[in-house]
Coordinates of C-alpha atoms and ligand atoms in Angstrom, one line a residue:
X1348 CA 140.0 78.3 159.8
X1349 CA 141.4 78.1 156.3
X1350 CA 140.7 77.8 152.4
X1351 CA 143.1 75.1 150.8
X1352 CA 144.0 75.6 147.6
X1353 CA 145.8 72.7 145.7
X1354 CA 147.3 73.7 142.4
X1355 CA 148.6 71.4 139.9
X1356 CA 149.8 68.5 142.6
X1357 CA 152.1 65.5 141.2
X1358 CA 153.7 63.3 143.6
X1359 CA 155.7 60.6 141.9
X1360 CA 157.7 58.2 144.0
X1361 CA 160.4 56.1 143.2
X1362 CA 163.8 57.3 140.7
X1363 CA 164.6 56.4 137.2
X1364 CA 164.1 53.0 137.6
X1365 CA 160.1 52.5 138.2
X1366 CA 158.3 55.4 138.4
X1367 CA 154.6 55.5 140.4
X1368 CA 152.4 58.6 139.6
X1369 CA 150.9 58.5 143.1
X1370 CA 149.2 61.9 142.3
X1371 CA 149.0 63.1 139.1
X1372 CA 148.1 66.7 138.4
X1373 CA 145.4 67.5 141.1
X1374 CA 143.3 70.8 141.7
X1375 CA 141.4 71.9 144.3
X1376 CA 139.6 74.5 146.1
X1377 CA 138.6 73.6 149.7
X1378 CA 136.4 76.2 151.2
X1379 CA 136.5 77.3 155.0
X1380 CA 134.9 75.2 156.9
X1381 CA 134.2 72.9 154.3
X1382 CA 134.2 69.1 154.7
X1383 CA 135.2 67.6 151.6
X1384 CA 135.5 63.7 151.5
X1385 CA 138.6 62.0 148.9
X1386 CA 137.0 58.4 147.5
X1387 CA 138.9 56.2 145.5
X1388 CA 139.3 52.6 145.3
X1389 CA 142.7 51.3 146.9
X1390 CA 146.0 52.6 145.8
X1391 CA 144.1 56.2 143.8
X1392 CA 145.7 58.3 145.4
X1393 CA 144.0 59.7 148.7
X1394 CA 146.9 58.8 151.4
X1395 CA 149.0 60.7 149.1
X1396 CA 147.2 63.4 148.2
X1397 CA 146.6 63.9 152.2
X1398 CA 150.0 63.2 153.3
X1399 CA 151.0 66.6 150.8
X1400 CA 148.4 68.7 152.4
X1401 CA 150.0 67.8 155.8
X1402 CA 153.5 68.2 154.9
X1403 CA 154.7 64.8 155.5
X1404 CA 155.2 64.5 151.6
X1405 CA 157.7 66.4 149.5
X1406 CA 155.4 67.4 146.3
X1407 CA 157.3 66.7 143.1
X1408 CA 155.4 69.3 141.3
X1409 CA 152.4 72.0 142.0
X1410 CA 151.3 74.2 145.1
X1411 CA 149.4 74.0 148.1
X1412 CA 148.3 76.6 149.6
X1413 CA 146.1 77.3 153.1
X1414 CA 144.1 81.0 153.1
X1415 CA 146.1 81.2 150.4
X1416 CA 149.7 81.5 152.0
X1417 CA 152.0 78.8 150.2
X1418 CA 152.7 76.4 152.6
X1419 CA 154.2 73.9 149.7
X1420 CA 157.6 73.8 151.6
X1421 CA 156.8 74.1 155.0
X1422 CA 157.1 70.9 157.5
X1423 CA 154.5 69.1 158.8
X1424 CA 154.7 71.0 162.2
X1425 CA 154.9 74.7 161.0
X1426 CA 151.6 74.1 159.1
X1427 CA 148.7 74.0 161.6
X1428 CA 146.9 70.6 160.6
X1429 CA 145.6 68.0 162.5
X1430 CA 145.6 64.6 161.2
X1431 CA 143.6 61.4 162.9
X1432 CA 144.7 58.1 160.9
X1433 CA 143.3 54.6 160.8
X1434 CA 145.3 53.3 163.4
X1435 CA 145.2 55.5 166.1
X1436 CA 148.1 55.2 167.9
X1437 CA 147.6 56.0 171.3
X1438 CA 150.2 56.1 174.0
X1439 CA 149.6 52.9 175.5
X1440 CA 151.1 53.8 179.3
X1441 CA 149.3 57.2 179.3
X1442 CA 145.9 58.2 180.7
X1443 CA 143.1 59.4 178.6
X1444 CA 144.2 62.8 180.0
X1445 CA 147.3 62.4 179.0
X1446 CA 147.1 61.3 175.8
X1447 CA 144.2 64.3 174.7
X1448 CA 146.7 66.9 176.5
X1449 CA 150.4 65.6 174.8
X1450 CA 150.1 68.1 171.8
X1451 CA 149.7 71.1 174.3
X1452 CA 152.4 69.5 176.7
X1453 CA 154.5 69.6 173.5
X1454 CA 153.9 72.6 171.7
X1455 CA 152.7 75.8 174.3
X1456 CA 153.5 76.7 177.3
X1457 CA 151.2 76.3 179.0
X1458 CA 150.3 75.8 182.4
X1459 CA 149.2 72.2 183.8
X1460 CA 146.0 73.8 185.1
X1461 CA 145.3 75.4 181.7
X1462 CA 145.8 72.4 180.0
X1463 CA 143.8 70.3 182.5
X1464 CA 141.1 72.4 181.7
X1465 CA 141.1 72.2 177.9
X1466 CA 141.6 68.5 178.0
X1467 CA 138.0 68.4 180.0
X1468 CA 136.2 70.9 177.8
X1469 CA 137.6 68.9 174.7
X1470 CA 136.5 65.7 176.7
X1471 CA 132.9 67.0 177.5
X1472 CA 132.6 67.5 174.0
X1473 CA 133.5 64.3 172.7
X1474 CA 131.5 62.5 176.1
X1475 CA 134.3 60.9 177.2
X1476 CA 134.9 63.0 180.4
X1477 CA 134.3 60.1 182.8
X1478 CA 137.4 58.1 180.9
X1479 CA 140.2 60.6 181.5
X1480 CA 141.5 58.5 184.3
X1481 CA 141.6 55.2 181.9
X1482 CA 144.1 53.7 179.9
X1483 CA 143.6 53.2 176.6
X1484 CA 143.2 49.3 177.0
X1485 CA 140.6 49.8 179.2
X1486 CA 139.2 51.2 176.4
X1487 CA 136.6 49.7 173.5
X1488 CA 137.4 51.1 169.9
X1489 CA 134.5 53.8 169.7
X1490 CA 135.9 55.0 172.9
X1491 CA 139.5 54.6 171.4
X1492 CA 139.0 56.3 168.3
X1493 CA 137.1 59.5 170.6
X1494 CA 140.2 60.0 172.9
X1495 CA 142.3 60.2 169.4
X1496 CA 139.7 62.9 167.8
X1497 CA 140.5 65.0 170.9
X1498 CA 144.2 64.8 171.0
X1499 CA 143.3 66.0 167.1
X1500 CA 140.8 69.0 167.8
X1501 CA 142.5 70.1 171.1
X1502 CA 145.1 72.2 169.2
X1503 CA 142.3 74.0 167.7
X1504 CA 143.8 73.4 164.3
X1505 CA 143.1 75.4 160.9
X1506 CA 142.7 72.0 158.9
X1507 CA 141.6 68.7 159.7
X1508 CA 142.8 65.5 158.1
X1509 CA 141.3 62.2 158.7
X1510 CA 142.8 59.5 156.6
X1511 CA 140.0 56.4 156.8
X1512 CA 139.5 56.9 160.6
X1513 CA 136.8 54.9 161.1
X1514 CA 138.0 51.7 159.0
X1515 CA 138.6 49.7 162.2
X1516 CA 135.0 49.8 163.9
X1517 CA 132.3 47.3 163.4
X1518 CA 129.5 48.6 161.2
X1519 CA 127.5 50.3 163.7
X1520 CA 129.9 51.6 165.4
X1521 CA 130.8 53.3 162.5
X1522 CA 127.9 55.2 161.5
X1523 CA 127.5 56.1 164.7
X1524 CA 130.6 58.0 164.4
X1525 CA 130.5 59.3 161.2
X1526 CA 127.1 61.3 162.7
X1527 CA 129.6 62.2 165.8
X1528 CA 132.6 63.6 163.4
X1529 CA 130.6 65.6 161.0
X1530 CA 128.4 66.7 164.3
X1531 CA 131.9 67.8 165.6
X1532 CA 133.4 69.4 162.7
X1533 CA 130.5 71.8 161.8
X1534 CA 130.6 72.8 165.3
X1535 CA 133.9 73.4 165.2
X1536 CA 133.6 74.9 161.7
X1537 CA 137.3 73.2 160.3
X1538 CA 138.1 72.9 157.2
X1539 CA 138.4 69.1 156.7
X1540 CA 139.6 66.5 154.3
X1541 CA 138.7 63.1 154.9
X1542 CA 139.8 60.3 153.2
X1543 CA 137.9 57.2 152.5
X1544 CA 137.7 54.0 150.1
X1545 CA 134.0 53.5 151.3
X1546 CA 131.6 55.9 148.9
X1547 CA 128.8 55.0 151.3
X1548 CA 130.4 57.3 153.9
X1549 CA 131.7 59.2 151.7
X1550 CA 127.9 60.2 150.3
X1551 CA 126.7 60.0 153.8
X1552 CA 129.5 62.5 155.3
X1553 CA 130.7 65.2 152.5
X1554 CA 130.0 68.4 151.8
X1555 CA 131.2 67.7 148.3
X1556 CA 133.0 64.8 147.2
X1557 CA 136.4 64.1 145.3
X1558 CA 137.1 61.2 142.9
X1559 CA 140.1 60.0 142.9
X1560 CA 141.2 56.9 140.2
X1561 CA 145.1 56.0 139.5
X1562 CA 146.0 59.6 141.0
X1563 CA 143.9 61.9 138.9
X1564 CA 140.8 63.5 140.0
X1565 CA 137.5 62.3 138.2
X1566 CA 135.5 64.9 139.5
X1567 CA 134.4 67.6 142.1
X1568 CA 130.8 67.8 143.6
X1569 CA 127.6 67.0 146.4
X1570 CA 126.6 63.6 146.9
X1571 CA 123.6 64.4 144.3
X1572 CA 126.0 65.8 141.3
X1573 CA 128.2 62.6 141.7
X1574 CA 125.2 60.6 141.7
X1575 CA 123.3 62.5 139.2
X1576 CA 125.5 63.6 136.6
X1577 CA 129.1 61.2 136.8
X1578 CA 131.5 62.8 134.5
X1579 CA 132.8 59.7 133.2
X1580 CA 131.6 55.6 133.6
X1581 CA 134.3 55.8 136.2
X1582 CA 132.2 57.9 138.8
X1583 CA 129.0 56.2 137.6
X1584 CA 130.2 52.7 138.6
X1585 CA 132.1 54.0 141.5
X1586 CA 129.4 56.2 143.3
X1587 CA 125.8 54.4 144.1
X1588 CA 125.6 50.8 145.7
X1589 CA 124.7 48.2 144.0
X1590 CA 126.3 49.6 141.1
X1591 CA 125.0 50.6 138.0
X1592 CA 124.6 47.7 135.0
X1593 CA 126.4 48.6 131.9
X1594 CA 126.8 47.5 128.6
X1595 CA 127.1 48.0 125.3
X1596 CA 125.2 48.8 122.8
X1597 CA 124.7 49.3 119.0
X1598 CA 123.2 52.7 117.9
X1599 CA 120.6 52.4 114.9
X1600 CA 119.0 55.1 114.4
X1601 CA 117.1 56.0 117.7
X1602 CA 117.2 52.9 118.4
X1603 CA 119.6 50.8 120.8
X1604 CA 120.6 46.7 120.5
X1605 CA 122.2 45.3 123.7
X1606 CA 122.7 42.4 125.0
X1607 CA 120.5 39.2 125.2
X1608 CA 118.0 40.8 122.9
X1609 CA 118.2 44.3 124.8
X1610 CA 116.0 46.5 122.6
X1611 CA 114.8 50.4 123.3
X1612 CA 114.1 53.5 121.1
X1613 CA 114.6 56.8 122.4
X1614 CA 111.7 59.7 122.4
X1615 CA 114.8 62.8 121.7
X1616 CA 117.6 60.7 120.0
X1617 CA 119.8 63.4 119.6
X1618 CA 121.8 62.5 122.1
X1619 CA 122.8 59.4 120.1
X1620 CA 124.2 61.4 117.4
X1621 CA 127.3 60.7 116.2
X1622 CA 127.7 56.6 118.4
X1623 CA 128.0 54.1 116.6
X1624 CA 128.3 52.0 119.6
X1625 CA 128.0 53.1 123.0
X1626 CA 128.2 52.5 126.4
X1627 CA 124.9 52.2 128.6
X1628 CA 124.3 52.5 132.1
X1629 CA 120.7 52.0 134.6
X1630 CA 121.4 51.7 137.9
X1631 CA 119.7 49.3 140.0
X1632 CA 116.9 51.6 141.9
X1633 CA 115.9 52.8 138.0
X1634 CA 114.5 49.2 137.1
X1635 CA 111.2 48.7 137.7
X1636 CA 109.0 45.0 137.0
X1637 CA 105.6 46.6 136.7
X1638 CA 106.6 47.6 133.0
X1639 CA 107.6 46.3 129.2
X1640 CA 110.9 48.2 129.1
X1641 CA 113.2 45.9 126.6
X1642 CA 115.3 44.8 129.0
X1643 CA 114.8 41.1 129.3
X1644 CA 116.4 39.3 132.1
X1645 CA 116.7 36.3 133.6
X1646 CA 116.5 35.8 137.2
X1647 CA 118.9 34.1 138.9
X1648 CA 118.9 35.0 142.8
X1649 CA 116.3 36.9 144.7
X1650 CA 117.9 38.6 148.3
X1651 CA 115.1 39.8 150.3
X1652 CA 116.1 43.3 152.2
X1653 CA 113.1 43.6 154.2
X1654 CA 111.9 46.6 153.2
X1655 CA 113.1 46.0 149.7
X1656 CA 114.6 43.3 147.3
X1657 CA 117.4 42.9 145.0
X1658 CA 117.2 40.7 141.9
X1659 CA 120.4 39.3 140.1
X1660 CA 119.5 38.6 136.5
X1661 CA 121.2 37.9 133.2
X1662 CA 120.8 39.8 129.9
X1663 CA 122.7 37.8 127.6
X1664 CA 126.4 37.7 129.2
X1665 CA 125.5 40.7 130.9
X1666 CA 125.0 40.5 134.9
X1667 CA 122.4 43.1 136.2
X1668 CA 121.4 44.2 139.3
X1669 CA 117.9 45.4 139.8
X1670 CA 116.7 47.3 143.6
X1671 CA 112.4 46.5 143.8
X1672 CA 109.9 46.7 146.2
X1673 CA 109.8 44.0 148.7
X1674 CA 106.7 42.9 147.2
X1675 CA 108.3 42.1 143.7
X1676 CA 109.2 38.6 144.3
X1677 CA 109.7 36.5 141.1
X1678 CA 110.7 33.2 141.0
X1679 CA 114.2 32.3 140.3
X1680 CA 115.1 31.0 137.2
X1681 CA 112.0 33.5 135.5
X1682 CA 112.7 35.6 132.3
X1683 CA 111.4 39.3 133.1
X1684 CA 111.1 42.3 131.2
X1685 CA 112.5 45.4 132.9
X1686 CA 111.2 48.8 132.6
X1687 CA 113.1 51.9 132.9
X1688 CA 112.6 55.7 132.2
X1689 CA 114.5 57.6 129.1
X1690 CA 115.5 60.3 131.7
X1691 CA 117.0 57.5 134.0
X1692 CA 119.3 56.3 131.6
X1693 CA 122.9 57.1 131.2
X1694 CA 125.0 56.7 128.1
X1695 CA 129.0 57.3 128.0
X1696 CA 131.5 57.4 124.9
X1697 CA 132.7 54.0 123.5
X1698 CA 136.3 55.1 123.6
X1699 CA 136.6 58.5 125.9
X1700 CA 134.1 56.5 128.8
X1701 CA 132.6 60.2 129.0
X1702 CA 129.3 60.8 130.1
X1703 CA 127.2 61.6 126.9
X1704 CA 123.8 61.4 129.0
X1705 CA 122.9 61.5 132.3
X1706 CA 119.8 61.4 134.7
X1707 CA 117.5 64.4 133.8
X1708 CA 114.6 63.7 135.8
X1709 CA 113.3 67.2 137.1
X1710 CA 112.3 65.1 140.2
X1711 CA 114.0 65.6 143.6
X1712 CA 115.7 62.7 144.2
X1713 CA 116.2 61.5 147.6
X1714 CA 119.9 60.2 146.8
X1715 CA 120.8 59.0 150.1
X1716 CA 117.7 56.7 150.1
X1717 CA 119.6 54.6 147.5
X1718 CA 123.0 54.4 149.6
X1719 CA 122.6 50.8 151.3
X1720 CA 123.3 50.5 155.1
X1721 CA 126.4 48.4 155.4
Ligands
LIG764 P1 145.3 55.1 148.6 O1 145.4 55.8 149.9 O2 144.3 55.8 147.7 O3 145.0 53.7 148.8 P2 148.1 55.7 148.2 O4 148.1 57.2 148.2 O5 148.5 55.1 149.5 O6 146.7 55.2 147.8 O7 149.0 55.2 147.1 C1 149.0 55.7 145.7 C2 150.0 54.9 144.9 O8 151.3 55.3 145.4 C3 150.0 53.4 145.1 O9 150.4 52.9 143.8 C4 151.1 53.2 146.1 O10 151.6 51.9 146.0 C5 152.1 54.2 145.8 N1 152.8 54.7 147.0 C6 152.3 55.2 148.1 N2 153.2 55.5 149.0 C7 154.4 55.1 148.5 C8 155.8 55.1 148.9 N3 156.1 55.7 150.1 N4 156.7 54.6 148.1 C9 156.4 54.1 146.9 N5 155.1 54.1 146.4 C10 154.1 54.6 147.2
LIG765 MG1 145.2 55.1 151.9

């Protein structure tokens, strides 16, 4: 098992001509054991940023270190990582067996009995013990994607990395697994970075999370601090699904002008102090219909959930998004007056997109209630 510390970590690509920042001044600290889940949106960073923890990246600048021995400039193969990717390769012509037991075959010496016997104990674990005689296209892609977590765990390695390795299962499939692999990896206790463009699974699987946007890291937490207290409007938009409205707003007094007649006045306006104009955020789960709120919408579509419904409205040019109970049905095409609590709302800086405010409700939120199923 290992800590992974990640010091100052640039990786540009490219020479003089066009230069890409692919990773642009990163720190970390990954505890033992830890699962820690990298979300981004496409092209932020996360392959990158794996790829130098592996060693299959030359780092242009910074350190990376495992139990705190610098492994910056140490292949792939001397460092003792395990990495499962999106497309599994398996070996098409070898067994199940086989294809769990190659890294031993490759790397020890040891004997075809020993191995035989770790390949089971590693299949037991995964439930796959009854495949080991199959090829791999006798195989569905749950079963696929098992038989290339055990050629990843059977190594016993000190890190795991996972680079979007359930991407290419159907929806259930895929949450089945992601239950399976963080089942697995706190039995196994293995440090583990996981990448993933989805911040669904990445809320449902981390420990603590890592946003990633154009290579720099946005910030460092639980699903719940992410959630709860975004450092920037980045995070805010990025985490929580369906996102959260924004929009701006002029500050007068305590009082805030939005949109389409967007109106409210805050009980402790101090945080307004010093905006002019600023940048407001309610996320969908925070609107409510059984209140005046000054936040007047117009309805446009109504999408029953079953156990819940989501209402698209317009506030002016603004689009929102509002998450109500199933029996909240208004018609479509009818103004509405949202409400909304002062501790729900969040506010970020005009020009640094900082979080000025963010949810203070003492309540314990339930955070994964408002991660939809996909
Ligand atoms: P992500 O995995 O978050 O989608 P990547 O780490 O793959 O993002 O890519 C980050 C940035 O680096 C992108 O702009 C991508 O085009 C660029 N990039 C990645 N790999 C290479 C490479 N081998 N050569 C040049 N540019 C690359
Ligand atoms: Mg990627």
């Amino acid at each position: 098992m290992a800590t992974i510390d990640i010091t100052n970590l640039r990786k540009e690509f490219g020479d003089d001509g066009e230069q890409i920042v692919a990773v642009d001044d990163v720190n970390l600290e990954i505890e033992d054991g830890e699962f820690l889940v990298f979300v981004g949106p496409s092209g932020c960073g996360k392959t990158t940023t794996l790829r130098c923890v592996a060693g299959l990246e030359d780092v242009t600048d910074g350190s990376i270190e495992f139990d705190g021995n610098d492994v910056t400039d140490q292949r792939a193969r001397d460092r003792d990582v395990a990495m499962v990717f999106q497309n599994y390769a398996l070996y098409p012509h070898m067994t199940v067996r086989k294809n769990i037991g190659f890294p031993l075959r490759l790397s020890t010496k040891q004997s075809t009995e020993a191995i035989n016997e770790r390949v089971e104990e590693v299949a037991e674990m995964l439930g796959i013990e009854e495949l080991l005689g199959d090829q791999p296209k006798e195989l569905s892609g749950g079963q696929q994607q098992r038989v290339a977590l055990g050629r990843a765990i059977i190594r016993d390695p000190e890190v795991f990395l996972m680079d979007e390795p359930l991407s290419n299962l159907d929806a259930k499939l895929r949450s089945t697994m992601r239950t399976e692999l963080q089942e697995l990896q706190s039995e196994l206790g293995v440090t583990t970075c996981y990448v993933t463009h989805d911040q669904t699974e990445a809320m449902a699987m981390g420990d603590r999370i890592a946003v990633l946007n154009e290579g720099e890291l946005q910030q460092v937490g639980t699903a719940s601090d992410v959630y709860r207290s975004p450092t920037n409007e980045f995070v805010a938009g990025f985490i929580g699904s369906p996102s959260i409205n924004t929009f701006t707003a002029e500050v007068e007094g305590a009082t805030l002008h939005g949109p389409g007649g967007f109106e409210y006045t805050f009980d402790d306006p101090s945080v307004l102090e010093g905006h002019d104009r600023i940048r407001v955020g309610i996320r969908p789960e925070d609107m409510r219909l059984d209140a005046d709120g000054g936040m007047p919408g117009l309805v446009t579509v109504v999408e029953e959930m079953g156990n819940e419904n989501f209402l698209y409205a317009t506030m002016g040019e603004i689009d929102l998004t509002a998450r109500v109970e199933s029996k909240m049905h208004p018609d479509e095409g009818m103004s509405v007056d949202f409400g909304f609590d002062e501790e729900d709302i969040y506010l970020f800086d005009i020009d640094t997109q900082q979080s000025v405010k963010t949810k203070t409700s003492e309540t314990d939120v339930d955070y994964r209630q408002f991660v939809a199923n996909d």
